[in-house]
mmCIF file of C-alpha atoms and ligand atoms in Angstrom:
data_model
loop_
_atom_site.group_PDB
_atom_site.id
_atom_site.type_symbol
_atom_site.label_atom_id
_atom_site.label_comp_id
_atom_site.label_asym_id
_atom_site.label_seq_id
_atom_site.Cartn_x
_atom_site.Cartn_y
_atom_site.Cartn_z
ATOM 1 C CA MET A 1 0.000 0.000 0.000
ATOM 2 C CA ARG A 2 1.384 3.347 -0.965
ATOM 3 C CA SER A 3 0.718 6.623 0.776
ATOM 4 C CA VAL A 4 1.594 9.958 -0.651
ATOM 5 C CA LEU A 5 1.469 13.325 1.010
ATOM 6 C CA VAL A 6 1.643 16.083 -1.511
ATOM 7 C CA PRO A 7 2.466 19.460 0.044
ATOM 8 C CA ILE A 8 0.889 21.768 -2.482
ATOM 9 C CA VAL A 9 -1.906 24.260 -2.506
ATOM 10 C CA CYS A 10 -5.163 22.797 -3.650
ATOM 11 C CA PHE A 11 -6.951 25.158 -5.947
ATOM 12 C CA PRO A 12 -9.946 26.503 -3.988
ATOM 13 C CA GLY A 13 -12.609 25.759 -6.552
ATOM 14 C CA LEU A 14 -11.521 22.170 -6.741
ATOM 15 C CA ALA A 15 -11.177 21.532 -3.050
ATOM 16 C CA PRO A 16 -13.103 18.789 -1.283
ATOM 17 C CA ALA A 17 -16.807 19.473 -1.178
ATOM 18 C CA ARG A 18 -16.871 19.344 2.615
ATOM 19 C CA PRO A 19 -15.264 22.238 4.508
ATOM 20 C CA VAL A 20 -12.465 21.034 6.766
ATOM 21 C CA PRO A 21 -12.221 22.582 10.258
ATOM 22 C CA TRP A 22 -8.523 23.249 9.971
ATOM 23 C CA THR A 23 -7.869 24.892 13.303
ATOM 24 C CA SER A 24 -5.738 21.914 14.207
ATOM 25 C CA GLY A 25 -4.704 18.847 12.376
ATOM 26 C CA PRO A 26 -1.903 16.769 11.042
ATOM 27 C CA THR A 27 -0.333 19.450 8.920
ATOM 28 C CA HIS A 28 1.470 22.703 9.383
ATOM 29 C CA ARG A 29 -1.481 24.693 8.209
ATOM 30 C CA PRO A 30 -1.928 27.900 10.237
ATOM 31 C CA SER A 31 -5.119 28.255 12.244
ATOM 32 C CA ARG A 32 -7.908 29.964 10.500
ATOM 33 C CA PRO A 33 -11.669 29.916 10.753
ATOM 34 C CA PRO A 34 -13.549 27.209 8.905
ATOM 35 C CA ALA A 35 -14.132 28.052 5.285
ATOM 36 C CA PRO A 36 -17.462 29.834 4.826
ATOM 37 C CA HIS A 37 -18.270 27.935 1.655
ATOM 38 C CA PRO A 38 -17.130 24.550 0.389
ATOM 39 C CA LEU A 39 -15.696 26.032 -2.757
ATOM 40 C CA GLU A 40 -13.629 28.514 -0.815
ATOM 41 C CA CYS A 41 -11.940 26.072 1.492
ATOM 42 C CA SER A 42 -8.408 25.141 0.642
ATOM 43 C CA VAL A 43 -6.220 22.246 1.667
ATOM 44 C CA GLU A 44 -2.470 22.255 1.929
ATOM 45 C CA ASP A 45 -1.954 18.551 1.810
ATOM 46 C CA LEU A 46 -3.691 15.871 -0.133
ATOM 47 C CA TRP A 47 -3.759 12.471 1.490
ATOM 48 C CA VAL A 48 -3.761 9.445 -0.693
ATOM 49 C CA ARG A 49 -3.805 5.797 0.136
ATOM 50 C CA GLY A 50 -4.726 2.784 -1.933
ATOM 51 C CA GLY A 51 -5.154 5.063 -4.914
ATOM 52 C CA ARG A 52 -7.935 7.091 -3.322
ATOM 53 C CA ILE A 53 -8.113 10.498 -1.724
ATOM 54 C CA LEU A 54 -8.554 10.272 2.031
ATOM 55 C CA ASP A 55 -10.343 12.517 4.468
ATOM 56 C CA PRO A 56 -7.290 13.907 6.336
ATOM 57 C CA GLU A 57 -9.276 14.865 9.398
ATOM 58 C CA LYS A 58 -10.524 11.316 9.755
ATOM 59 C CA LEU A 59 -7.061 9.982 9.091
ATOM 60 C CA PHE A 60 -5.567 12.151 11.830
ATOM 61 C CA PHE A 61 -8.098 11.481 14.498
ATOM 62 C CA GLU A 62 -8.427 7.764 13.791
ATOM 63 C CA GLU A 63 -4.807 6.917 13.099
ATOM 64 C CA ARG A 64 -2.925 9.740 14.829
ATOM 65 C CA ARG A 65 -0.110 9.645 12.386
ATOM 66 C CA VAL A 66 0.976 11.296 9.201
ATOM 67 C CA ALA A 67 1.425 9.638 5.856
ATOM 68 C CA ASP A 68 4.740 7.955 5.324
ATOM 69 C CA GLU A 69 5.943 9.710 2.276
ATOM 70 C CA ARG A 70 6.224 13.301 1.224
ATOM 71 C CA GLN A 71 6.819 14.537 -2.279
ATOM 72 C CA ASP A 72 7.483 18.119 -3.169
ATOM 73 C CA CYS A 73 6.439 18.770 -6.747
ATOM 74 C CA GLY A 74 7.208 22.452 -6.678
ATOM 75 C CA GLY A 75 3.771 23.192 -8.061
ATOM 76 C CA ARG A 76 1.185 25.651 -6.921
ATOM 77 C CA ILE A 77 -2.116 24.288 -8.120
ATOM 78 C CA LEU A 78 -3.590 20.866 -7.643
ATOM 79 C CA ALA A 79 -6.402 19.855 -9.963
ATOM 80 C CA PRO A 80 -8.165 16.633 -10.906
ATOM 81 C CA GLY A 81 -6.535 14.838 -13.833
ATOM 82 C CA PHE A 82 -7.770 15.891 -17.246
ATOM 83 C CA ILE A 83 -10.182 13.667 -19.175
ATOM 84 C CA ASP A 84 -10.236 13.819 -22.980
ATOM 85 C CA VAL A 85 -13.443 12.313 -24.376
ATOM 86 C CA GLN A 86 -12.528 12.889 -28.011
ATOM 87 C CA ILE A 87 -9.063 12.051 -29.294
ATOM 88 C CA ASN A 88 -8.470 10.297 -32.610
ATOM 89 C CA GLY A 89 -4.838 9.501 -32.043
ATOM 90 C CA GLY A 90 -1.515 11.264 -31.722
ATOM 91 C CA PHE A 91 2.250 10.809 -31.964
ATOM 92 C CA GLY A 92 1.793 9.163 -35.357
ATOM 93 C CA VAL A 93 -0.864 6.729 -34.126
ATOM 94 C CA ASP A 94 -4.324 6.651 -35.721
ATOM 95 C CA PHE A 95 -6.831 4.725 -33.610
ATOM 96 C CA SER A 96 -9.006 4.154 -36.701
ATOM 97 C CA GLN A 97 -6.279 2.194 -38.488
ATOM 98 C CA ALA A 98 -7.228 -1.481 -38.417
ATOM 99 C CA THR A 99 -3.844 -3.002 -37.690
ATOM 100 C CA GLU A 100 -3.151 -6.297 -35.946
ATOM 101 C CA ASP A 101 -1.748 -4.432 -32.959
ATOM 102 C CA VAL A 102 -4.013 -1.507 -32.201
ATOM 103 C CA GLY A 103 -3.263 -1.944 -28.501
ATOM 104 C CA SER A 104 0.367 -0.834 -28.736
ATOM 105 C CA GLY A 105 -0.661 2.364 -30.547
ATOM 106 C CA VAL A 106 -3.245 3.134 -27.876
ATOM 107 C CA ALA A 107 -0.638 2.418 -25.207
ATOM 108 C CA LEU A 108 1.820 4.827 -26.809
ATOM 109 C CA VAL A 109 -0.726 7.642 -26.891
ATOM 110 C CA ALA A 110 -1.868 6.811 -23.343
ATOM 111 C CA ARG A 111 1.702 7.185 -22.135
ATOM 112 C CA ARG A 112 2.511 10.371 -24.018
ATOM 113 C CA ILE A 113 -0.593 12.307 -22.967
ATOM 114 C CA LEU A 114 0.406 11.963 -19.307
ATOM 115 C CA SER A 115 2.746 14.916 -19.850
ATOM 116 C CA HIS A 116 -0.281 16.987 -20.809
ATOM 117 C CA GLY A 117 -2.110 16.179 -17.586
ATOM 118 C CA VAL A 118 -4.516 13.669 -19.143
ATOM 119 C CA THR A 119 -5.207 10.800 -16.749
ATOM 120 C CA SER A 120 -8.015 9.143 -18.699
ATOM 121 C CA PHE A 121 -9.446 9.350 -22.191
ATOM 122 C CA CYS A 122 -11.878 7.966 -24.746
ATOM 123 C CA PRO A 123 -10.019 6.825 -27.883
ATOM 124 C CA THR A 124 -12.142 8.016 -30.787
ATOM 125 C CA LEU A 125 -12.802 6.275 -34.093
ATOM 126 C CA VAL A 126 -14.010 8.234 -37.112
ATOM 127 C CA THR A 127 -16.447 6.823 -39.668
ATOM 128 C CA SER A 128 -15.136 3.464 -40.812
ATOM 129 C CA PRO A 129 -16.466 0.370 -42.617
ATOM 130 C CA PRO A 130 -17.880 -2.416 -40.384
ATOM 131 C CA GLU A 131 -14.812 -4.606 -40.803
ATOM 132 C CA VAL A 132 -12.660 -1.886 -39.238
ATOM 133 C CA TYR A 133 -14.942 -1.596 -36.199
ATOM 134 C CA HIS A 134 -15.010 -5.366 -35.859
ATOM 135 C CA LYS A 135 -11.233 -5.470 -35.848
ATOM 136 C CA VAL A 136 -10.421 -2.361 -33.796
ATOM 137 C CA VAL A 137 -13.180 -2.109 -31.161
ATOM 138 C CA PRO A 138 -12.378 -5.418 -29.398
ATOM 139 C CA GLN A 139 -8.689 -4.408 -29.263
ATOM 140 C CA ILE A 140 -9.329 -1.314 -27.118
ATOM 141 C CA PRO A 141 -10.804 -2.466 -23.811
ATOM 142 C CA VAL A 142 -11.555 -0.223 -20.851
ATOM 143 C CA LYS A 143 -8.351 -0.084 -18.833
ATOM 144 C CA SER A 144 -7.147 1.543 -15.623
ATOM 145 C CA GLY A 145 -4.413 4.144 -15.840
ATOM 146 C CA GLY A 146 -1.009 3.958 -14.192
ATOM 147 C CA PRO A 147 2.683 4.473 -14.945
ATOM 148 C CA HIS A 148 2.023 2.756 -18.292
ATOM 149 C CA GLY A 149 -0.358 5.520 -19.351
ATOM 150 C CA ALA A 150 -3.691 7.278 -18.985
ATOM 151 C CA GLY A 151 -6.729 5.099 -18.346
ATOM 152 C CA VAL A 152 -9.070 4.134 -21.179
ATOM 153 C CA LEU A 153 -12.684 4.934 -20.251
ATOM 154 C CA GLY A 154 -14.190 3.378 -23.359
ATOM 155 C CA LEU A 155 -14.343 4.222 -27.029
ATOM 156 C CA HIS A 156 -15.988 7.205 -28.619
ATOM 157 C CA LEU A 157 -17.439 6.100 -31.963
ATOM 158 C CA GLU A 158 -17.998 9.198 -34.105
ATOM 159 C CA GLY A 159 -20.063 8.094 -37.092
ATOM 160 C CA PRO A 160 -20.909 6.440 -39.409
ATOM 161 C CA PHE A 161 -24.549 7.397 -38.639
ATOM 162 C CA ILE A 162 -24.052 11.063 -39.452
ATOM 163 C CA SER A 163 -25.120 13.654 -41.986
ATOM 164 C CA ARG A 164 -23.700 13.468 -45.483
ATOM 165 C CA GLU A 165 -23.863 17.245 -45.667
ATOM 166 C CA LYS A 166 -21.926 17.801 -42.434
ATOM 167 C CA ARG A 167 -19.589 14.838 -42.637
ATOM 168 C CA GLY A 168 -16.464 17.029 -42.541
ATOM 169 C CA ALA A 169 -13.424 14.803 -42.958
ATOM 170 C CA HIS A 170 -15.414 11.558 -42.520
ATOM 171 C CA PRO A 171 -15.269 9.370 -45.661
ATOM 172 C CA GLU A 172 -18.562 9.619 -47.519
ATOM 173 C CA ALA A 173 -18.433 6.062 -48.843
ATOM 174 C CA HIS A 174 -18.804 4.616 -45.338
ATOM 175 C CA LEU A 175 -21.631 6.803 -44.029
ATOM 176 C CA ARG A 176 -24.786 4.936 -43.033
ATOM 177 C CA SER A 177 -28.392 5.648 -42.161
ATOM 178 C CA PHE A 178 -30.677 3.644 -39.886
ATOM 179 C CA GLU A 179 -32.808 1.056 -41.652
ATOM 180 C CA ALA A 180 -35.824 -0.962 -40.513
ATOM 181 C CA ASN A 181 -34.011 -2.693 -37.651
ATOM 182 C CA ALA A 182 -32.056 0.378 -36.682
ATOM 183 C CA PHE A 183 -30.397 -0.838 -33.498
ATOM 184 C CA GLN A 184 -29.608 -4.252 -34.962
ATOM 185 C CA ASP A 185 -28.077 -2.427 -37.894
ATOM 186 C CA LEU A 186 -25.924 -0.443 -35.478
ATOM 187 C CA LEU A 187 -24.842 -3.634 -33.720
ATOM 188 C CA ALA A 188 -24.027 -5.238 -37.055
ATOM 189 C CA THR A 189 -21.920 -2.206 -37.923
ATOM 190 C CA TYR A 190 -20.006 -1.812 -34.664
ATOM 191 C CA GLY A 191 -20.062 -5.341 -33.275
ATOM 192 C CA PRO A 192 -20.322 -5.826 -29.478
ATOM 193 C CA LEU A 193 -20.605 -2.566 -27.535
ATOM 194 C CA ASP A 194 -18.788 -3.616 -24.345
ATOM 195 C CA ASN A 195 -15.857 -1.289 -25.022
ATOM 196 C CA VAL A 196 -17.979 1.651 -26.195
ATOM 197 C CA ARG A 197 -18.668 4.716 -24.037
ATOM 198 C CA ILE A 198 -19.876 7.426 -26.447
ATOM 199 C CA VAL A 199 -21.592 7.319 -29.839
ATOM 200 C CA THR A 200 -21.879 10.460 -31.963
ATOM 201 C CA LEU A 201 -24.812 10.382 -34.368
ATOM 202 C CA ALA A 202 -27.021 12.789 -36.318
ATOM 203 C CA PRO A 203 -30.483 12.895 -34.703
ATOM 204 C CA GLU A 204 -32.266 13.877 -37.927
ATOM 205 C CA LEU A 205 -31.663 10.382 -39.333
ATOM 206 C CA GLY A 206 -34.853 8.325 -39.405
ATOM 207 C CA ARG A 207 -35.277 5.940 -36.439
ATOM 208 C CA SER A 208 -32.503 7.672 -34.505
ATOM 209 C CA HIS A 209 -34.742 7.870 -31.444
ATOM 210 C CA GLU A 210 -35.044 4.143 -30.957
ATOM 211 C CA VAL A 211 -31.258 3.904 -31.319
ATOM 212 C CA ILE A 212 -30.687 6.679 -28.777
ATOM 213 C CA ARG A 213 -33.006 4.941 -26.321
ATOM 214 C CA GLU A 214 -31.287 1.574 -26.814
ATOM 215 C CA LEU A 215 -27.815 3.058 -26.374
ATOM 216 C CA THR A 216 -28.647 5.091 -23.281
ATOM 217 C CA ALA A 217 -30.386 2.067 -21.758
ATOM 218 C CA ARG A 218 -27.008 0.315 -22.039
ATOM 219 C CA GLY A 219 -25.211 3.180 -20.291
ATOM 220 C CA ILE A 220 -23.685 4.523 -23.504
ATOM 221 C CA CYS A 221 -23.610 8.288 -23.853
ATOM 222 C CA VAL A 222 -25.224 9.593 -27.043
ATOM 223 C CA SER A 223 -23.746 12.717 -28.542
ATOM 224 C CA LEU A 224 -25.277 14.836 -31.289
ATOM 225 C CA GLY A 225 -22.969 15.935 -34.052
ATOM 226 C CA HIS A 226 -22.055 16.010 -37.746
ATOM 227 C CA SER A 227 -25.673 16.920 -38.203
ATOM 228 C CA VAL A 228 -28.099 19.302 -39.888
ATOM 229 C CA ALA A 229 -30.695 18.888 -37.116
ATOM 230 C CA ASP A 230 -32.866 21.869 -36.244
ATOM 231 C CA LEU A 231 -33.440 22.761 -32.614
ATOM 232 C CA ARG A 232 -36.676 20.786 -32.335
ATOM 233 C CA ALA A 233 -35.002 17.587 -33.595
ATOM 234 C CA ALA A 234 -32.106 18.170 -31.185
ATOM 235 C CA GLU A 235 -34.487 18.692 -28.260
ATOM 236 C CA ASP A 236 -36.394 15.534 -29.151
ATOM 237 C CA ALA A 237 -33.090 13.638 -29.171
ATOM 238 C CA VAL A 238 -32.359 14.915 -25.674
ATOM 239 C CA TRP A 239 -35.767 13.677 -24.540
ATOM 240 C CA SER A 240 -34.785 10.288 -25.953
ATOM 241 C CA GLY A 241 -31.603 10.325 -23.863
ATOM 242 C CA ALA A 242 -28.850 12.264 -25.691
ATOM 243 C CA THR A 243 -26.657 14.226 -23.273
ATOM 244 C CA PHE A 244 -23.703 15.516 -25.293
ATOM 245 C CA ILE A 245 -22.964 17.679 -28.320
ATOM 246 C CA THR A 246 -19.898 16.796 -30.386
ATOM 247 C CA HIS A 247 -17.512 19.730 -31.009
ATOM 248 C CA LEU A 248 -20.070 22.516 -30.771
ATOM 249 C CA PHE A 249 -20.259 24.830 -33.805
ATOM 250 C CA ASN A 250 -18.153 22.482 -35.940
ATOM 251 C CA ALA A 251 -20.015 20.213 -38.410
ATOM 252 C CA MET A 252 -23.524 21.440 -37.579
ATOM 253 C CA LEU A 253 -25.879 24.133 -38.845
ATOM 254 C CA PRO A 254 -24.616 27.596 -37.989
ATOM 255 C CA PHE A 255 -26.523 29.538 -35.377
ATOM 256 C CA HIS A 256 -29.608 31.203 -36.844
ATOM 257 C CA HIS A 257 -31.798 33.392 -34.669
ATOM 258 C CA ARG A 258 -35.059 31.788 -35.840
ATOM 259 C CA ASP A 259 -33.674 28.278 -35.643
ATOM 260 C CA PRO A 260 -30.450 28.035 -33.685
ATOM 261 C CA GLY A 261 -30.094 24.319 -34.462
ATOM 262 C CA ILE A 262 -28.142 22.093 -32.104
ATOM 263 C CA VAL A 263 -26.383 25.184 -30.701
ATOM 264 C CA GLY A 264 -29.761 26.243 -29.292
ATOM 265 C CA LEU A 265 -29.678 23.350 -26.823
ATOM 266 C CA LEU A 266 -27.365 25.460 -24.649
ATOM 267 C CA THR A 267 -30.236 27.749 -23.702
ATOM 268 C CA SER A 268 -33.295 25.652 -24.576
ATOM 269 C CA ASP A 269 -36.207 25.703 -22.136
ATOM 270 C CA ARG A 270 -37.655 22.563 -23.689
ATOM 271 C CA LEU A 271 -35.395 20.041 -22.046
ATOM 272 C CA PRO A 272 -36.159 17.512 -19.306
ATOM 273 C CA ALA A 273 -36.096 19.199 -15.883
ATOM 274 C CA GLY A 274 -32.676 19.151 -14.278
ATOM 275 C CA ARG A 275 -30.924 17.743 -17.342
ATOM 276 C CA CYS A 276 -27.527 19.296 -18.029
ATOM 277 C CA ILE A 277 -26.515 19.221 -21.663
ATOM 278 C CA PHE A 278 -22.765 18.903 -22.113
ATOM 279 C CA TYR A 279 -20.941 20.067 -25.198
ATOM 280 C CA GLY A 280 -17.439 19.491 -26.478
ATOM 281 C CA MET A 281 -15.297 22.455 -27.460
ATOM 282 C CA ILE A 282 -12.019 22.336 -29.388
ATOM 283 C CA ALA A 283 -10.286 25.271 -27.729
ATOM 284 C CA ASP A 284 -7.095 25.168 -29.767
ATOM 285 C CA GLY A 285 -7.267 28.768 -30.969
ATOM 286 C CA THR A 286 -7.904 27.574 -34.526
ATOM 287 C CA HIS A 287 -11.076 25.493 -34.675
ATOM 288 C CA THR A 288 -13.225 27.836 -32.624
ATOM 289 C CA ASN A 289 -13.019 31.606 -32.696
ATOM 290 C CA PRO A 290 -12.478 33.062 -29.205
ATOM 291 C CA ALA A 291 -15.728 35.038 -29.524
ATOM 292 C CA ALA A 292 -17.635 31.806 -30.207
ATOM 293 C CA LEU A 293 -15.932 30.191 -27.216
ATOM 294 C CA ARG A 294 -17.067 33.106 -25.074
ATOM 295 C CA ILE A 295 -20.649 32.901 -26.350
ATOM 296 C CA ALA A 296 -20.874 29.212 -25.495
ATOM 297 C CA HIS A 297 -19.172 29.566 -22.138
ATOM 298 C CA ARG A 298 -21.270 32.524 -21.021
ATOM 299 C CA ALA A 299 -24.497 30.864 -22.140
ATOM 300 C CA HIS A 300 -23.864 27.516 -20.457
ATOM 301 C CA PRO A 301 -20.588 27.318 -18.494
ATOM 302 C CA GLN A 302 -21.389 24.160 -16.531
ATOM 303 C CA GLY A 303 -21.848 22.083 -19.710
ATOM 304 C CA LEU A 304 -18.563 22.959 -21.369
ATOM 305 C CA VAL A 305 -16.243 20.003 -21.940
ATOM 306 C CA LEU A 306 -12.820 20.660 -23.422
ATOM 307 C CA VAL A 307 -11.815 18.065 -26.019
ATOM 308 C CA THR A 308 -8.676 17.953 -28.127
ATOM 309 C CA ASP A 309 -10.204 16.063 -31.104
ATOM 310 C CA ALA A 310 -6.531 15.449 -31.784
ATOM 311 C CA ILE A 311 -5.357 13.693 -34.925
ATOM 312 C CA PRO A 312 -2.267 11.487 -35.300
ATOM 313 C CA ALA A 313 -0.092 14.546 -35.993
ATOM 314 C CA LEU A 314 -0.444 15.586 -32.340
ATOM 315 C CA GLY A 315 3.032 15.686 -30.829
ATOM 316 C CA LEU A 316 4.952 15.120 -34.089
ATOM 317 C CA GLY A 317 6.579 18.548 -34.229
ATOM 318 C CA ASN A 318 6.968 20.927 -37.143
ATOM 319 C CA GLY A 319 7.452 19.585 -40.634
ATOM 320 C CA ARG A 320 5.823 17.274 -43.142
ATOM 321 C CA HIS A 321 4.476 13.907 -41.999
ATOM 322 C CA THR A 322 2.769 11.037 -43.764
ATOM 323 C CA LEU A 323 -0.270 9.793 -41.881
ATOM 324 C CA GLY A 324 -2.211 6.979 -43.511
ATOM 325 C CA GLN A 325 -3.087 8.178 -46.980
ATOM 326 C CA GLN A 326 -2.539 11.809 -46.106
ATOM 327 C CA GLU A 327 0.452 14.138 -46.069
ATOM 328 C CA VAL A 328 0.216 16.801 -43.394
ATOM 329 C CA GLU A 329 2.349 19.776 -42.610
ATOM 330 C CA VAL A 330 2.598 20.775 -38.961
ATOM 331 C CA ASP A 331 3.336 24.385 -38.152
ATOM 332 C CA GLY A 332 3.212 25.092 -34.428
ATOM 333 C CA LEU A 333 -0.256 24.167 -33.206
ATOM 334 C CA THR A 334 -1.770 23.957 -36.674
ATOM 335 C CA ALA A 335 -1.799 20.997 -39.074
ATOM 336 C CA TYR A 336 -2.470 21.601 -42.760
ATOM 337 C CA VAL A 337 -3.028 19.239 -45.660
ATOM 338 C CA ALA A 338 0.522 19.393 -47.063
ATOM 339 C CA GLY A 339 1.044 22.133 -49.605
ATOM 340 C CA THR A 340 -2.246 23.877 -48.763
ATOM 341 C CA LYS A 341 -3.725 26.076 -46.054
ATOM 342 C CA THR A 342 -6.574 23.596 -45.455
ATOM 343 C CA LEU A 343 -6.797 22.625 -41.787
ATOM 344 C CA SER A 344 -6.222 18.939 -41.360
ATOM 345 C CA GLY A 345 -7.366 18.526 -37.743
ATOM 346 C CA SER A 346 -6.530 19.532 -34.247
ATOM 347 C CA ILE A 347 -3.088 18.971 -32.744
ATOM 348 C CA ALA A 348 -3.252 21.043 -29.564
ATOM 349 C CA PRO A 349 -2.815 18.887 -26.447
ATOM 350 C CA MET A 350 -5.236 19.208 -23.556
ATOM 351 C CA ASP A 351 -3.138 21.507 -21.352
ATOM 352 C CA VAL A 352 -2.745 23.946 -24.249
ATOM 353 C CA CYS A 353 -6.531 23.901 -24.709
ATOM 354 C CA VAL A 354 -7.029 24.630 -21.007
ATOM 355 C CA ARG A 355 -4.676 27.609 -21.143
ATOM 356 C CA HIS A 356 -6.181 28.937 -24.356
ATOM 357 C CA PHE A 357 -9.689 28.543 -22.998
ATOM 358 C CA LEU A 358 -8.755 30.439 -19.845
ATOM 359 C CA GLN A 359 -7.156 33.244 -21.784
ATOM 360 C CA ALA A 360 -9.879 33.455 -24.454
ATOM 361 C CA THR A 361 -12.848 33.489 -22.091
ATOM 362 C CA GLY A 362 -11.370 35.282 -19.097
ATOM 363 C CA CYS A 363 -13.036 32.632 -16.954
ATOM 364 C CA SER A 364 -11.708 31.675 -13.525
ATOM 365 C CA VAL A 365 -8.887 29.166 -13.263
ATOM 366 C CA GLU A 366 -11.209 26.684 -11.583
ATOM 367 C CA SER A 367 -13.716 26.979 -14.450
ATOM 368 C CA ALA A 368 -10.984 26.238 -16.982
ATOM 369 C CA LEU A 369 -9.778 23.241 -14.980
ATOM 370 C CA GLU A 370 -13.296 21.919 -14.405
ATOM 371 C CA ALA A 371 -13.996 22.034 -18.152
ATOM 372 C CA ALA A 372 -11.192 19.501 -18.593
ATOM 373 C CA SER A 373 -11.929 17.355 -15.560
ATOM 374 C CA LEU A 374 -15.195 17.625 -13.627
ATOM 375 C CA HIS A 375 -17.460 18.215 -16.623
ATOM 376 C CA PRO A 376 -16.263 15.259 -18.723
ATOM 377 C CA ALA A 377 -16.496 13.093 -15.594
ATOM 378 C CA GLN A 378 -20.088 14.248 -15.047
ATOM 379 C CA LEU A 379 -20.883 13.589 -18.694
ATOM 380 C CA LEU A 380 -19.770 9.987 -18.259
ATOM 381 C CA GLY A 381 -21.410 9.620 -14.843
ATOM 382 C CA LEU A 382 -17.988 9.221 -13.188
ATOM 383 C CA GLU A 383 -18.018 12.330 -11.006
ATOM 384 C CA LYS A 384 -17.768 10.335 -7.781
ATOM 385 C CA SER A 385 -14.424 8.838 -8.795
ATOM 386 C CA LYS A 386 -12.960 11.087 -11.502
ATOM 387 C CA GLY A 387 -12.742 14.810 -12.165
ATOM 388 C CA THR A 388 -12.832 15.668 -8.468
ATOM 389 C CA LEU A 389 -10.532 15.858 -5.451
ATOM 390 C CA ASP A 390 -13.330 14.941 -3.106
ATOM 391 C CA PHE A 391 -12.597 12.365 -0.411
ATOM 392 C CA GLY A 392 -12.979 8.839 -1.713
ATOM 393 C CA ALA A 393 -12.317 9.780 -5.314
ATOM 394 C CA ASP A 394 -9.572 8.155 -7.381
ATOM 395 C CA ALA A 395 -6.351 10.042 -6.701
ATOM 396 C CA ASP A 396 -5.877 11.070 -10.339
ATOM 397 C CA PHE A 397 -4.556 14.605 -10.282
ATOM 398 C CA VAL A 398 -2.200 17.084 -11.855
ATOM 399 C CA VAL A 399 0.151 19.603 -10.306
ATOM 400 C CA LEU A 400 0.310 22.851 -12.248
ATOM 401 C CA ASP A 401 2.302 26.025 -11.969
ATOM 402 C CA ASP A 402 0.648 29.442 -11.848
ATOM 403 C CA SER A 403 0.420 29.627 -15.622
ATOM 404 C CA LEU A 404 -1.214 26.170 -15.782
ATOM 405 C CA HIS A 405 1.762 24.317 -17.174
ATOM 406 C CA VAL A 406 1.753 20.715 -15.976
ATOM 407 C CA GLN A 407 4.469 19.955 -13.433
ATOM 408 C CA ALA A 408 3.448 16.440 -12.482
ATOM 409 C CA THR A 409 0.708 13.912 -13.160
ATOM 410 C CA TYR A 410 -0.549 11.328 -10.676
ATOM 411 C CA ILE A 411 -2.788 8.338 -11.231
ATOM 412 C CA SER A 412 -4.179 6.436 -8.232
ATOM 413 C CA GLY A 413 -1.814 8.477 -6.077
ATOM 414 C CA GLU A 414 1.240 7.349 -8.003
ATOM 415 C CA LEU A 415 3.531 9.793 -9.737
ATOM 416 C CA VAL A 416 3.330 8.835 -13.421
ATOM 417 C CA TRP A 417 4.950 11.836 -15.060
ATOM 418 C CA GLN A 418 7.014 14.762 -13.874
ATOM 419 C CA ALA A 419 8.401 17.813 -15.674
ATOM 420 C CA GLU A 420 12.169 18.070 -15.887
ATOM 421 C CA ALA A 421 12.242 21.251 -13.807
ATOM 422 C CA ALA A 422 10.107 19.712 -11.065
ATOM 423 C CA ARG A 423 12.567 16.808 -10.728
ATOM 424 C CA GLN A 424 15.437 19.059 -9.692
HETATM 425 ZN ZN1 LIG B 1 -16.006 15.368 -35.794
#
């Protein structure tokens, strides 16, 4: 059993939900009155044992001893580990490539994204023929994170049941619609759904509602995207069980004041009571204009989920790269189809998206961090174990400096990545 005591300042907005009466205790924290509000309390030390965050007050009074190990990460901010629910690959790996050894590619990406603060993710497959799903999906099981890499929460299957008109980069030849036995058709296309966590589909397709109901009944999150749905069709899909919007603004009808389309879900008053609609945003400074980011965030801040939507060129560095059938040219944080100025996909890692989102929206630091941690966890129904520093949660967290650069990443309380500077 491993215990870790991390002497860093917990960011107030992400502190445990219960105020801690810190007038005395196992740490060197100076006396001060109890925090007036849970979100304003702060903790100097985070106590971890058996991979979970412990209630330090309970630990002190029941065990009367301190944890046996102390690690100084030199960081200032402690936040839950980031969760990326839409990532197509990276570091030259394309999850949608049906090779014999998909697992090693997923493992490589899982390991490399630790340096960007990502502790769990949903590998994402773009529209593919059935034989590719049948080969790839069984090779990417749900897997816990650790020193080997970020945890796999389940696949995100984006397509092939999407709009021809808004297919974006998805290959037209493999798009599908729902036929008479819609859900059986989906099963025939994807194969078994055990490894699947999110399905993106276009709700305007006939019989989509029975599919949405079947998927949500199996605990699979349905996301609306690559779609020409009007607001009414989007609202109906939410009533059937959809809870997510795939990369808001991208690959959907543009906002129109008389029919705002899927975008209108952010402020709709025709949704089931208490239902929070989540929406993915690619905050890489290229795919979404900062003004559009601000509009979405100000309209519905608690639903915003940062996603990278990263392609295999993520992490490859400047220059020309061959990826599958495509040649891409990477220039900083932008990837172009080689020889053109056509964007070829997103290559900004999650921590860059967090920093850009913070800067573009002027939101609080805790809002920016929650958009990459708490909100995706809530979307997946994992908020008791992920995306939070609450007692009892998995001890997946990141240590950041004041400018939100990742200093260290922990999974289940174990240090799995550390910046060079933080090691000295
Ligand atoms: Zn997409």
